[in-house]
C-alpha positions as semicolon CSV with decimal commas, in nm:
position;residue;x (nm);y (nm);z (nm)
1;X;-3,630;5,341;13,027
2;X;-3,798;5,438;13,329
3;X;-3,807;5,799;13,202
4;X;-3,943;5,715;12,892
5;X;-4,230;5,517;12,992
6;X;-4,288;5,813;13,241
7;X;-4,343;6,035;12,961
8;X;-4,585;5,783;12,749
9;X;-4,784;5,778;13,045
10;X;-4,822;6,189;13,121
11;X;-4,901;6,224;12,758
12;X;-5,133;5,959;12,751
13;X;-5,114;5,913;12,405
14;X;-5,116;5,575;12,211
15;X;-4,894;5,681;11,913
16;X;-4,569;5,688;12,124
17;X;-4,632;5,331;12,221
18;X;-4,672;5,178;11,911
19;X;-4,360;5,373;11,752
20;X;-4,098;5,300;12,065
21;X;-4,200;4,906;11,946
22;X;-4,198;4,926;11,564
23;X;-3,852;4,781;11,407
24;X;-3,589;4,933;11,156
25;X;-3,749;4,831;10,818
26;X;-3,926;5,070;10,624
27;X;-4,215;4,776;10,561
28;X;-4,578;4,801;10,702
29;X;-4,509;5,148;10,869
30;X;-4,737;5,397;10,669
31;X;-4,993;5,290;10,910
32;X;-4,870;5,408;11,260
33;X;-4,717;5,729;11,055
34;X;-5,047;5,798;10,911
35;X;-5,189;5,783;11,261
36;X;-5,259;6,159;11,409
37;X;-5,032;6,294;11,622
38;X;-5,206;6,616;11,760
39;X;-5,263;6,659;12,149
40;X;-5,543;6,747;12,258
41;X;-5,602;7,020;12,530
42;X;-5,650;6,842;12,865
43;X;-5,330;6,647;12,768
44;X;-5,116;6,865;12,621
45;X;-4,732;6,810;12,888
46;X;-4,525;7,071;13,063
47;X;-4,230;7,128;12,816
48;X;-3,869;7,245;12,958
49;X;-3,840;7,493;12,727
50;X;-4,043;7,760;12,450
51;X;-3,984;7,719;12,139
52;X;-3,730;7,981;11,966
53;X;-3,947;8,103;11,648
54;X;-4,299;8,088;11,706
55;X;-4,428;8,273;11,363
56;X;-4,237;8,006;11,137
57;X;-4,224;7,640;11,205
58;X;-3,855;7,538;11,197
59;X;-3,669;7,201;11,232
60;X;-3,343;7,004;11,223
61;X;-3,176;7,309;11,377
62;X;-2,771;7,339;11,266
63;X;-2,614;7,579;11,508
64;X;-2,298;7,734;11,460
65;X;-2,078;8,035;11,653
66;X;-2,031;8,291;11,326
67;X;-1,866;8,629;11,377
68;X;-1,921;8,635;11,796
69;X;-2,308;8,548;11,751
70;X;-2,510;8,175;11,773
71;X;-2,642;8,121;11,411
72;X;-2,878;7,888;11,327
73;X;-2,999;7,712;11,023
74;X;-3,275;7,525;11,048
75;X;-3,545;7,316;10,748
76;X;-3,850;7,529;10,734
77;X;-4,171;7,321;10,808
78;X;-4,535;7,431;10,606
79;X;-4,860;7,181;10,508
80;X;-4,869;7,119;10,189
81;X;-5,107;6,896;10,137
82;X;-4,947;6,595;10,136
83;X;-5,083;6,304;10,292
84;X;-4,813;6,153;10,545
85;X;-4,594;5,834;10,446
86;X;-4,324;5,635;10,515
87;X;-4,068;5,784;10,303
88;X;-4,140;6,165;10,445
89;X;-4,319;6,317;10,165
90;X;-4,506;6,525;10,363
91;X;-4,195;6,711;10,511
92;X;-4,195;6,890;10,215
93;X;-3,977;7,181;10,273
94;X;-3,907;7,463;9,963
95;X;-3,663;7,704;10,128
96;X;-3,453;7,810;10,448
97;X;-3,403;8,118;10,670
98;X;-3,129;8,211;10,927
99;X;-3,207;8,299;11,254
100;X;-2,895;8,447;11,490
101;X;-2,879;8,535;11,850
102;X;-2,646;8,732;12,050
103;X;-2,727;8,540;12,361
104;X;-2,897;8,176;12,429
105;X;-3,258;8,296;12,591
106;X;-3,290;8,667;12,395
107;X;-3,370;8,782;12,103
108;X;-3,330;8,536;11,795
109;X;-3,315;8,717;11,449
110;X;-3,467;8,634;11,135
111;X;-3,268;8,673;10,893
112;X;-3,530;8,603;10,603
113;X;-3,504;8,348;10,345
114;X;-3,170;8,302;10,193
115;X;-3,220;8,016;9,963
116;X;-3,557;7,863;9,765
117;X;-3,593;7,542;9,559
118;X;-3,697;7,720;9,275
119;X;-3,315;7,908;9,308
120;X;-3,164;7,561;9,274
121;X;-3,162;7,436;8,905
122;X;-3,052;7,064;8,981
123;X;-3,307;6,987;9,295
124;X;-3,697;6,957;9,230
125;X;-3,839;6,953;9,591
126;X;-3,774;6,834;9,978
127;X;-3,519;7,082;10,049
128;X;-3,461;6,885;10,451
129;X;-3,207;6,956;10,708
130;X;-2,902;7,164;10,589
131;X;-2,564;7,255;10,756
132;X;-2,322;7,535;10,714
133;X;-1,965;7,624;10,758
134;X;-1,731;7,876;10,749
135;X;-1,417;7,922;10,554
136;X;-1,147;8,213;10,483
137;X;-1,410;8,468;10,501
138;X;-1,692;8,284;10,306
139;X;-2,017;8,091;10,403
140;X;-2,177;7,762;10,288
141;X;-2,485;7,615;10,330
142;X;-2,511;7,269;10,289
143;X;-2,847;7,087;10,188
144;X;-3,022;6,781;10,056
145;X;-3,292;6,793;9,805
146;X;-3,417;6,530;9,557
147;X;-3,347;6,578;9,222
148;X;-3,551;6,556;8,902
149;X;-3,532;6,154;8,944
150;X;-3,637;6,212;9,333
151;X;-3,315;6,143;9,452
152;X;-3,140;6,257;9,718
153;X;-2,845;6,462;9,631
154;X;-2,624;6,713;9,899
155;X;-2,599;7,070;9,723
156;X;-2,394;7,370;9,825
157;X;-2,443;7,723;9,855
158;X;-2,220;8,017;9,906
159;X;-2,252;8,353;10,099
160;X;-2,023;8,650;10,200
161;X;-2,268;8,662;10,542
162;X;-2,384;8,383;10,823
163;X;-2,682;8,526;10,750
164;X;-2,708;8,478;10,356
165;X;-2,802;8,521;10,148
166;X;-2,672;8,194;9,944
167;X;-2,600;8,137;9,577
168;X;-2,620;7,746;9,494
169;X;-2,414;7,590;9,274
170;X;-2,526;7,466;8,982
171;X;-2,502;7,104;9,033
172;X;-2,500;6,880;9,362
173;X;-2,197;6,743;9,509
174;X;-2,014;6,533;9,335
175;X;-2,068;6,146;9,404
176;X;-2,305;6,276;9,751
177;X;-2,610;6,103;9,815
178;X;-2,862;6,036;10,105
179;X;-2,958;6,370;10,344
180;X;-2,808;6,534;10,668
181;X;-2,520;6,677;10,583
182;X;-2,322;6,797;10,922
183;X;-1,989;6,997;10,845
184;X;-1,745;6,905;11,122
185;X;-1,423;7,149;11,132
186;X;-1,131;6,993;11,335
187;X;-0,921;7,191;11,597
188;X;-0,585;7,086;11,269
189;X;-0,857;7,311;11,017
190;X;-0,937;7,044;10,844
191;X;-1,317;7,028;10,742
192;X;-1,537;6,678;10,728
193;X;-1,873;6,602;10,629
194;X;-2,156;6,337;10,735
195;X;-2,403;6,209;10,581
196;X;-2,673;5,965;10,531
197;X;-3,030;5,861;10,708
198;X;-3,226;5,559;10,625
199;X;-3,605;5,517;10,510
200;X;-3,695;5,810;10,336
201;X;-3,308;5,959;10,381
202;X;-3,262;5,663;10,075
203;X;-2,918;5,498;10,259
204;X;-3,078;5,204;10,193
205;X;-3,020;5,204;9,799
206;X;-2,666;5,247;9,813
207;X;-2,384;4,983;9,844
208;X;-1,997;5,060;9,788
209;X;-2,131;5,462;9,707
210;X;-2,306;5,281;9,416
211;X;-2,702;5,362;9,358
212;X;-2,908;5,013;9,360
213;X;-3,236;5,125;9,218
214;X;-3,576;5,171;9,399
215;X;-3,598;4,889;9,592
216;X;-3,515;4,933;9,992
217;X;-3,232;4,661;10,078
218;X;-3,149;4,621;10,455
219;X;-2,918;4,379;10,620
220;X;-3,037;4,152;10,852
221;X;-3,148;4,216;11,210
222;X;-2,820;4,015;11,307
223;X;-2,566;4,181;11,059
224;X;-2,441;4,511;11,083
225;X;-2,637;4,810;11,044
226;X;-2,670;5,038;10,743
227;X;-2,349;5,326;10,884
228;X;-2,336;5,708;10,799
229;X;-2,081;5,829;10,570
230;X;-1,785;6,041;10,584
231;X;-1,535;6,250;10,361
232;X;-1,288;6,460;10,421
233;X;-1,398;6,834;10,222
234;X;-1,212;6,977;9,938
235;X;-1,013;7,278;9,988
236;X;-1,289;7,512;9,799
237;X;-1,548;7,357;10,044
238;X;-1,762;7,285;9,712
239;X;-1,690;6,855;9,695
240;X;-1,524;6,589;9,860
241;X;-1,151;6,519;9,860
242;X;-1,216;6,164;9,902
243;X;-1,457;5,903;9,841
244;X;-1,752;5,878;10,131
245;X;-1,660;5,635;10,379
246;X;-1,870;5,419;10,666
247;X;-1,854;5,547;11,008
248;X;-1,881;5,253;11,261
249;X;-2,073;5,290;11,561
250;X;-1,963;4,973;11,781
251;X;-2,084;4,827;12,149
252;X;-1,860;4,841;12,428
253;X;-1,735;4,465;12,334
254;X;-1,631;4,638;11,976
255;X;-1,869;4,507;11,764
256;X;-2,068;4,675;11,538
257;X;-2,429;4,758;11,615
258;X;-2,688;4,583;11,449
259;X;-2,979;4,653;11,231
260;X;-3,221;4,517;11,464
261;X;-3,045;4,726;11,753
262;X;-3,328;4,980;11,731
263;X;-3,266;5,142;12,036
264;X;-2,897;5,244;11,933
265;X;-2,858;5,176;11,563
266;X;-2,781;5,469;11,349
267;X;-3,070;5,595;11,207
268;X;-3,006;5,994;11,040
269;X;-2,901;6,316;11,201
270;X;-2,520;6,296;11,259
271;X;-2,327;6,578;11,442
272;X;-2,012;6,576;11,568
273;X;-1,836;6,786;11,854
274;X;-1,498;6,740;12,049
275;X;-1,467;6,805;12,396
276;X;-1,111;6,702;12,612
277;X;-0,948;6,587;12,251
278;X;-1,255;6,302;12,219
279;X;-1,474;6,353;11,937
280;X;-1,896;6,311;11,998
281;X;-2,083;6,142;11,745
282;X;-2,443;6,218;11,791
283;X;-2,733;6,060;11,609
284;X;-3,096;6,010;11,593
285;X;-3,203;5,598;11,670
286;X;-3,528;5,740;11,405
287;X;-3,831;5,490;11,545
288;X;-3,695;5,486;11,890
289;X;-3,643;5,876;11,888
290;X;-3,356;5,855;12,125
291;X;-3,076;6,113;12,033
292;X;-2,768;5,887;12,084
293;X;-2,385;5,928;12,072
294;X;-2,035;5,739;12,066
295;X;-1,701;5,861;12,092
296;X;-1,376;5,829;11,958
297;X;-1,033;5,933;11,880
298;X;-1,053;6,069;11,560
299;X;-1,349;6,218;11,362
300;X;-1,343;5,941;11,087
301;X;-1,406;5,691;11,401
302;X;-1,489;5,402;11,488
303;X;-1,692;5,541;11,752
304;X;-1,856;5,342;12,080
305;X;-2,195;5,376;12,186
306;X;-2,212;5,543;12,525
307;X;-2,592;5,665;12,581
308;X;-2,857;5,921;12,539
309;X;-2,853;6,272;12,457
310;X;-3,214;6,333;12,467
311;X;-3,483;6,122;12,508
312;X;-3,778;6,124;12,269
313;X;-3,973;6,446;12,212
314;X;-4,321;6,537;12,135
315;X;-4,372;6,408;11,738
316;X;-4,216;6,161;11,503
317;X;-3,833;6,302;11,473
318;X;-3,590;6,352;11,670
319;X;-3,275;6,613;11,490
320;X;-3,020;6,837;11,681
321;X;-2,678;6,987;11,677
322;X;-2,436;7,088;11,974
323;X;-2,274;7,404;12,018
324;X;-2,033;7,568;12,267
325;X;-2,088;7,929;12,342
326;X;-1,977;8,152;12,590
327;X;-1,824;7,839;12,813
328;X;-2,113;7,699;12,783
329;X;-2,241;7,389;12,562
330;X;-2,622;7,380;12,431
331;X;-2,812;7,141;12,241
332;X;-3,082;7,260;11,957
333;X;-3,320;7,030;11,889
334;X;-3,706;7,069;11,795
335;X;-4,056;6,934;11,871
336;X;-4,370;6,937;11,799
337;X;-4,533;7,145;12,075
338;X;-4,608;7,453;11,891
339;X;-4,838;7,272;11,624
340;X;-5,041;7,075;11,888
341;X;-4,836;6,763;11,786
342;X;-4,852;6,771;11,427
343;X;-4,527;6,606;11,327
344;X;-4,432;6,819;10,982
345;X;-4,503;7,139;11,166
346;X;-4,225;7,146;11,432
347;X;-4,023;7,432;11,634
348;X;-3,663;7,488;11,699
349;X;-3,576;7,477;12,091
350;X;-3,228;7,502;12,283
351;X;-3,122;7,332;12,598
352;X;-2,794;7,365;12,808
353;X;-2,587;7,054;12,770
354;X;-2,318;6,907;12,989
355;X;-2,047;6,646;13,025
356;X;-1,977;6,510;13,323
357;X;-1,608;6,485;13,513
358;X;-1,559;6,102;13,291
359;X;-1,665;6,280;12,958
360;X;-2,056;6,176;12,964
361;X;-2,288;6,350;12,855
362;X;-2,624;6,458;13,100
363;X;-2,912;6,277;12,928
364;X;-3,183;6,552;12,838
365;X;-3,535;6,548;12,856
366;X;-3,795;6,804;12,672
367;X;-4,044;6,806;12,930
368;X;-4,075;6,941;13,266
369;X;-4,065;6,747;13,600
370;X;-3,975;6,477;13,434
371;X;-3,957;6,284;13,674
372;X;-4,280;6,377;13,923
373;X;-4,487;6,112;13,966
């Protein structure tokens, strides 16, 4: 906490305050969204690290190893217009590019765009973080849009390259719903996907895979919270083989987290990687901005909260993936430094990660001297 508090204070900026104390309930929170987020000059902060792309705003980066090179799939952030809300509608994202590098700190390639909204017949707009995946030679790129009801729906799209371009499918996924899809293959081949992410990610609506209607339904601050979803992929990497399950995310005592846990609760953003046969669930806590993880024994879990990843960045959202490369294991994550603080206009940013000798994980901080006084 101590680091945190370190950071509201070198920023000097009220908007971090009021957001590390709001709760879990999308209720009464257009308000501190709505509030600006730019820095000014005199207090703009020392970041750790450039950002990767600076002539494209990019977000949610996905990063995979493809064919001996780091490829990375990010959402592609550009104002349209629209005022900012509470369900995201200003993160109102149209298409994706690919960017590769050959080595973490050269050159990153862009690839170009390799898939548009207007390419995808069943999804009307909000095209937010994708995924991808290899598999026997071919490519897919994983992504949630809302469809012509403004749903959330995961599509699919399929490439002979890493760098695209992709041809969608015709429809969505069968039976997928919510946003952040993250395509975990295991060391037995076997490929899983995650989904889900409350507020606008639309969890909310859903019980037992079923659609409720409109209307946001949390459980109490004292019950357990809303859980991500698993499935296990089909062999053409196009569905699920299974129905979506809950992933549980438990305390050290083995009880679930709860929904007014803010500061560890699942919030959207899952990833998965294994490291010494335990798998790493990592997570964004949303209005506490903490990148989070668990572990377990298996990928369908239960996993137990163990810490922080990284610690809240400059803007509203907090969305990363973890790679190993070269011996080496990096997280991609993104801020808002490039855009002065504007939250929709983000940029994709890398960071070496490591575990320690009992399997935790470093915690991570975006700035620089974090810690001088």
């Amino acid at each position: 906490m101590q680091r945190h508090l370190s950071t509201i204070k070198k920023l000097a900026y009220p908007l971090f305050t009021v957001l590390l104390l709001t709760g879990c309930k999308n209720e009464n929170n257009t308000q501190q969204i709505e509030e600006t987020n730019e820095v000014s000059n005199d207090t703009i902060p020392e970041f750790a690290s450039e950002p990767l792309v600076k002539d494209n705003y990019t977000a949610d980066p996905s990063a995979h190893v493809f064919e001996g090179k780091i490829y990375v799939y990010p959402s592609h952030d550009w104002d349209s217009g629209i005022p900012e809300d509470d369900t995201g509608a200003h993160f109102n994202m149209k298409d994706y590019h690919v960017y590769s590098m050959d080595s973490v700190g050269g050159e990153v390639t862009d690839h170009g765009k390799v898939l548009d909204v207007e390419d995808v017949k069943w999804a009307s707009r909000q095209m937010w973080a994708p995924d991808a995946a290899e598999k026997d030679g071919k490519y897919y790129l994983y992504f949630p849009a809302k469809d012509e009801n403004d749903i959330f729906k995961i599509g699919v799209a399929v490439g002979d390259s890493p760098a695209g371009p992709f041809e969608p499918q015709e429809e969505p996924i069968n039976n997928s719903y919510s946003i952040d899809p993250a395509v975990y293959k295991d060391t037995d081949g076997a490929y899983y996907m995650y989904v889900g992410g409350i507020w606008g990610g639309q969890l909310q609506r859903y019980r037992n895979n079923e659609y409720q209607g409109e209307e946001d339904v949390y459980p109490a601050d004292d019950e357990p919270a809303l859980m991500p979803k698993i499935a296990r992929m089909s062999d053409d990497m196009l569905g699920f083989a299974e129905e979506l399950r809950d992933v549980e995310i438990l305390d050290k005592e083995g009880n679930p987290l709860t929904t007014g846990d803010n500061d560890r609760r699942f919030f959207e953003a899952a990833w998965v990687h294994k490291y010494n046969d335990t798998y790493y669930f990592s997570y964004s806590t949303g209005d506490t901005h903490n990148i989070a993880y668990a572990t377990g024994d298996s990928p369908y879990g239960p996993f137990t909260y163990q810490g922080v990843v990284l610690e809240p960045v400059l803007g509203w959202t907090n969305h990363h993936s973890i790679v190993e490369y070269n011996g080496k294991w990096y997280l991609f994550y993104h801020d808002s430094s490039l855009s002065g603080g504007k939250t929709y206009l983000r940029s994709m940013k890398v960071a070496e990660l490591k575990h320690n000798e009992d399997g935790s994980i470093e915690t991570i901080s975006s700035y620089a001297n974090e810690d001088a006084e």
